[in-house]
Amino acid sequence: MAFENIKLSQKERDGLMKLKRTTGIKNWNTLCRWAFCVSLAEPSKPRKVKITSDSSVEMKWKVFGGKHHDIYLALLTDRCKKDGESLDDENLYQQFRFHLNRGINMLTLDKELKGADGLLKMALGVI
């Protein structure tokens, strides 16, 4: 895999700071996993937006995915196949960044999200 490091934009960092306060979840990688999965659950393709990696938040892919990093890569690869996207490393990284960015925005703008239990309700389709 060509992408080992993930560097977030300042806007994404600010969104994650808000999510930390809202959910009480303290780890960037945990919130990023939620954001990534929320975006994957959306049937539409994420918009191809320019994402500037201008914050101080950076993590390794294996930190993002933890012991399940291979599963997250398989989810990304499967989604790219379904969306008709190229599976080369550069495009996989781009698609990952688009999904992560959209997921952070979706969670940040969700007014029903009022705590970590809200993430669970969202995952179960209760919200």
PDB file of C-alpha atoms in Angstrom:
ATOM      1  CA  MET A   1       0.000   0.000   0.000  1.00  0.00           C
ATOM      2  CA  ALA A   2       1.404   3.351  -1.051  1.00  0.00           C
ATOM      3  CA  PHE A   3      -0.206   5.398   1.673  1.00  0.00           C
ATOM      4  CA  GLU A   4       1.108   4.899   5.123  1.00  0.00           C
ATOM      5  CA  ASN A   5       0.543   8.374   6.515  1.00  0.00           C
ATOM      6  CA  ILE A   6      -2.725  10.258   6.747  1.00  0.00           C
ATOM      7  CA  LYS A   7      -2.517  13.989   7.350  1.00  0.00           C
ATOM      8  CA  LEU A   8      -5.734  15.858   7.990  1.00  0.00           C
ATOM      9  CA  SER A   9      -6.798  19.328   6.953  1.00  0.00           C
ATOM     10  CA  GLN A  10      -7.336  22.047   9.510  1.00  0.00           C
ATOM     11  CA  LYS A  11     -11.083  21.921   8.824  1.00  0.00           C
ATOM     12  CA  GLU A  12     -11.111  18.164   9.451  1.00  0.00           C
ATOM     13  CA  ARG A  13      -9.108  18.681  12.635  1.00  0.00           C
ATOM     14  CA  ASP A  14     -11.577  21.298  13.818  1.00  0.00           C
ATOM     15  CA  GLY A  15     -14.461  18.935  13.047  1.00  0.00           C
ATOM     16  CA  LEU A  16     -12.793  16.162  15.020  1.00  0.00           C
ATOM     17  CA  MET A  17     -12.247  18.522  17.949  1.00  0.00           C
ATOM     18  CA  LYS A  18     -15.989  19.228  17.946  1.00  0.00           C
ATOM     19  CA  LEU A  19     -16.714  15.492  17.758  1.00  0.00           C
ATOM     20  CA  LYS A  20     -14.360  14.862  20.671  1.00  0.00           C
ATOM     21  CA  ARG A  21     -16.389  17.295  22.778  1.00  0.00           C
ATOM     22  CA  THR A  22     -19.711  15.918  21.564  1.00  0.00           C
ATOM     23  CA  THR A  23     -18.964  12.225  21.926  1.00  0.00           C
ATOM     24  CA  GLY A  24     -16.341  12.158  24.658  1.00  0.00           C
ATOM     25  CA  ILE A  25     -14.195   9.938  22.420  1.00  0.00           C
ATOM     26  CA  LYS A  26     -10.633  11.098  22.863  1.00  0.00           C
ATOM     27  CA  ASN A  27      -8.726   9.312  20.102  1.00  0.00           C
ATOM     28  CA  TRP A  28      -8.455  10.769  16.609  1.00  0.00           C
ATOM     29  CA  ASN A  29      -8.233   7.333  15.028  1.00  0.00           C
ATOM     30  CA  THR A  30     -11.446   6.110  16.636  1.00  0.00           C
ATOM     31  CA  LEU A  31     -13.370   9.141  15.425  1.00  0.00           C
ATOM     32  CA  CYS A  32     -11.814   8.820  11.983  1.00  0.00           C
ATOM     33  CA  ARG A  33     -12.906   5.173  11.782  1.00  0.00           C
ATOM     34  CA  TRP A  34     -16.481   6.207  12.575  1.00  0.00           C
ATOM     35  CA  ALA A  35     -16.330   8.983   9.990  1.00  0.00           C
ATOM     36  CA  PHE A  36     -14.907   6.676   7.341  1.00  0.00           C
ATOM     37  CA  CYS A  37     -17.600   4.046   7.936  1.00  0.00           C
ATOM     38  CA  VAL A  38     -20.408   6.624   7.985  1.00  0.00           C
ATOM     39  CA  SER A  39     -19.301   7.806   4.565  1.00  0.00           C
ATOM     40  CA  LEU A  40     -18.992   4.249   3.231  1.00  0.00           C
ATOM     41  CA  ALA A  41     -22.576   3.618   4.317  1.00  0.00           C
ATOM     42  CA  GLU A  42     -23.781   6.405   2.032  1.00  0.00           C
ATOM     43  CA  PRO A  43     -24.719   4.985  -1.364  1.00  0.00           C
ATOM     44  CA  SER A  44     -23.509   8.014  -3.318  1.00  0.00           C
ATOM     45  CA  LYS A  45     -19.899   8.571  -4.272  1.00  0.00           C
ATOM     46  CA  PRO A  46     -18.103  11.176  -2.184  1.00  0.00           C
ATOM     47  CA  ARG A  47     -17.466  14.468  -3.931  1.00  0.00           C
ATOM     48  CA  LYS A  48     -14.007  14.892  -5.330  1.00  0.00           C
ATOM     49  CA  VAL A  49     -12.906  17.925  -3.382  1.00  0.00           C
ATOM     50  CA  LYS A  50      -9.483  19.388  -2.906  1.00  0.00           C
ATOM     51  CA  ILE A  51      -8.304  18.462   0.578  1.00  0.00           C
ATOM     52  CA  THR A  52      -5.362  20.404   1.910  1.00  0.00           C
ATOM     53  CA  SER A  53      -3.334  18.552   4.494  1.00  0.00           C
ATOM     54  CA  ASP A  54      -2.575  21.643   6.530  1.00  0.00           C
ATOM     55  CA  SER A  55      -3.103  20.578  10.128  1.00  0.00           C
ATOM     56  CA  SER A  56      -0.765  19.061  12.657  1.00  0.00           C
ATOM     57  CA  VAL A  57      -2.877  15.911  12.918  1.00  0.00           C
ATOM     58  CA  GLU A  58      -1.196  13.007  11.223  1.00  0.00           C
ATOM     59  CA  MET A  59      -1.463   9.301  11.779  1.00  0.00           C
ATOM     60  CA  LYS A  60      -0.174   6.107  10.277  1.00  0.00           C
ATOM     61  CA  TRP A  61      -2.592   3.875   8.382  1.00  0.00           C
ATOM     62  CA  LYS A  62      -2.047   1.135  10.975  1.00  0.00           C
ATOM     63  CA  VAL A  63      -2.925   3.591  13.735  1.00  0.00           C
ATOM     64  CA  PHE A  64      -6.060   4.609  11.853  1.00  0.00           C
ATOM     65  CA  GLY A  65      -7.169   1.016  11.374  1.00  0.00           C
ATOM     66  CA  GLY A  66      -5.587  -0.555  14.434  1.00  0.00           C
ATOM     67  CA  LYS A  67      -5.525  -4.331  14.445  1.00  0.00           C
ATOM     68  CA  HIS A  68      -8.288  -4.286  11.820  1.00  0.00           C
ATOM     69  CA  HIS A  69      -6.437  -2.086   9.278  1.00  0.00           C
ATOM     70  CA  ASP A  70      -6.663  -4.855   6.676  1.00  0.00           C
ATOM     71  CA  ILE A  71     -10.447  -4.919   7.066  1.00  0.00           C
ATOM     72  CA  TYR A  72     -10.690  -1.143   6.540  1.00  0.00           C
ATOM     73  CA  LEU A  73      -8.545  -1.485   3.412  1.00  0.00           C
ATOM     74  CA  ALA A  74     -10.801  -4.300   2.174  1.00  0.00           C
ATOM     75  CA  LEU A  75     -13.879  -2.112   2.803  1.00  0.00           C
ATOM     76  CA  LEU A  76     -12.276   0.737   0.858  1.00  0.00           C
ATOM     77  CA  THR A  77     -11.249  -1.558  -1.993  1.00  0.00           C
ATOM     78  CA  ASP A  78     -14.728  -3.074  -2.192  1.00  0.00           C
ATOM     79  CA  ARG A  79     -16.344   0.358  -2.246  1.00  0.00           C
ATOM     80  CA  CYS A  80     -14.002   1.536  -4.986  1.00  0.00           C
ATOM     81  CA  LYS A  81     -14.883  -1.535  -7.058  1.00  0.00           C
ATOM     82  CA  LYS A  82     -18.594  -0.829  -6.621  1.00  0.00           C
ATOM     83  CA  ASP A  83     -18.088   2.823  -7.560  1.00  0.00           C
ATOM     84  CA  GLY A  84     -16.064   1.901 -10.653  1.00  0.00           C
ATOM     85  CA  GLU A  85     -12.943   3.532  -9.291  1.00  0.00           C
ATOM     86  CA  SER A  86      -9.400   2.512 -10.095  1.00  0.00           C
ATOM     87  CA  LEU A  87      -7.727   0.341  -7.484  1.00  0.00           C
ATOM     88  CA  ASP A  88      -4.241   1.761  -7.865  1.00  0.00           C
ATOM     89  CA  ASP A  89      -2.646   2.989  -4.665  1.00  0.00           C
ATOM     90  CA  GLU A  90      -2.921   6.674  -5.524  1.00  0.00           C
ATOM     91  CA  ASN A  91      -6.632   6.464  -6.240  1.00  0.00           C
ATOM     92  CA  LEU A  92      -7.292   4.297  -3.191  1.00  0.00           C
ATOM     93  CA  TYR A  93      -5.708   6.988  -1.050  1.00  0.00           C
ATOM     94  CA  GLN A  94      -7.716   9.727  -2.786  1.00  0.00           C
ATOM     95  CA  GLN A  95     -10.937   7.807  -2.290  1.00  0.00           C
ATOM     96  CA  PHE A  96     -10.056   7.156   1.339  1.00  0.00           C
ATOM     97  CA  ARG A  97      -9.470  10.865   1.897  1.00  0.00           C
ATOM     98  CA  PHE A  98     -12.776  11.749   0.174  1.00  0.00           C
ATOM     99  CA  HIS A  99     -14.663   9.290   2.369  1.00  0.00           C
ATOM    100  CA  LEU A 100     -12.904  10.408   5.535  1.00  0.00           C
ATOM    101  CA  ASN A 101     -13.552  14.055   4.727  1.00  0.00           C
ATOM    102  CA  ARG A 102     -17.230  13.450   3.943  1.00  0.00           C
ATOM    103  CA  GLY A 103     -17.672  11.319   7.037  1.00  0.00           C
ATOM    104  CA  ILE A 104     -16.175  13.961   9.318  1.00  0.00           C
ATOM    105  CA  ASN A 105     -18.460  16.570   7.753  1.00  0.00           C
ATOM    106  CA  MET A 106     -21.508  14.317   8.119  1.00  0.00           C
ATOM    107  CA  LEU A 107     -20.822  13.630  11.788  1.00  0.00           C
ATOM    108  CA  THR A 108     -19.971  17.236  12.547  1.00  0.00           C
ATOM    109  CA  LEU A 109     -23.186  18.524  10.970  1.00  0.00           C
ATOM    110  CA  ASP A 110     -25.437  15.867  12.545  1.00  0.00           C
ATOM    111  CA  LYS A 111     -27.495  17.749  15.117  1.00  0.00           C
ATOM    112  CA  GLU A 112     -28.900  14.483  16.518  1.00  0.00           C
ATOM    113  CA  LEU A 113     -25.450  13.312  17.534  1.00  0.00           C
ATOM    114  CA  LYS A 114     -25.230  14.127  21.236  1.00  0.00           C
ATOM    115  CA  GLY A 115     -22.756  11.584  22.588  1.00  0.00           C
ATOM    116  CA  ALA A 116     -20.947   8.329  21.947  1.00  0.00           C
ATOM    117  CA  ASP A 117     -24.256   6.502  22.276  1.00  0.00           C
ATOM    118  CA  GLY A 118     -25.457   8.588  19.331  1.00  0.00           C
ATOM    119  CA  LEU A 119     -22.803   6.923  17.172  1.00  0.00           C
ATOM    120  CA  LEU A 120     -24.086   3.533  18.254  1.00  0.00           C
ATOM    121  CA  LYS A 121     -27.683   4.540  17.526  1.00  0.00           C
ATOM    122  CA  MET A 122     -26.568   5.779  14.116  1.00  0.00           C
ATOM    123  CA  ALA A 123     -24.841   2.451  13.413  1.00  0.00           C
ATOM    124  CA  LEU A 124     -27.957   0.529  14.437  1.00  0.00           C
ATOM    125  CA  GLY A 125     -30.208   2.769  12.362  1.00  0.00           C
ATOM    126  CA  VAL A 126     -32.066   4.116  15.384  1.00  0.00           C
ATOM    127  CA  ILE A 127     -31.442   7.759  14.483  1.00  0.00           C
TER     128      ILE A 127
END
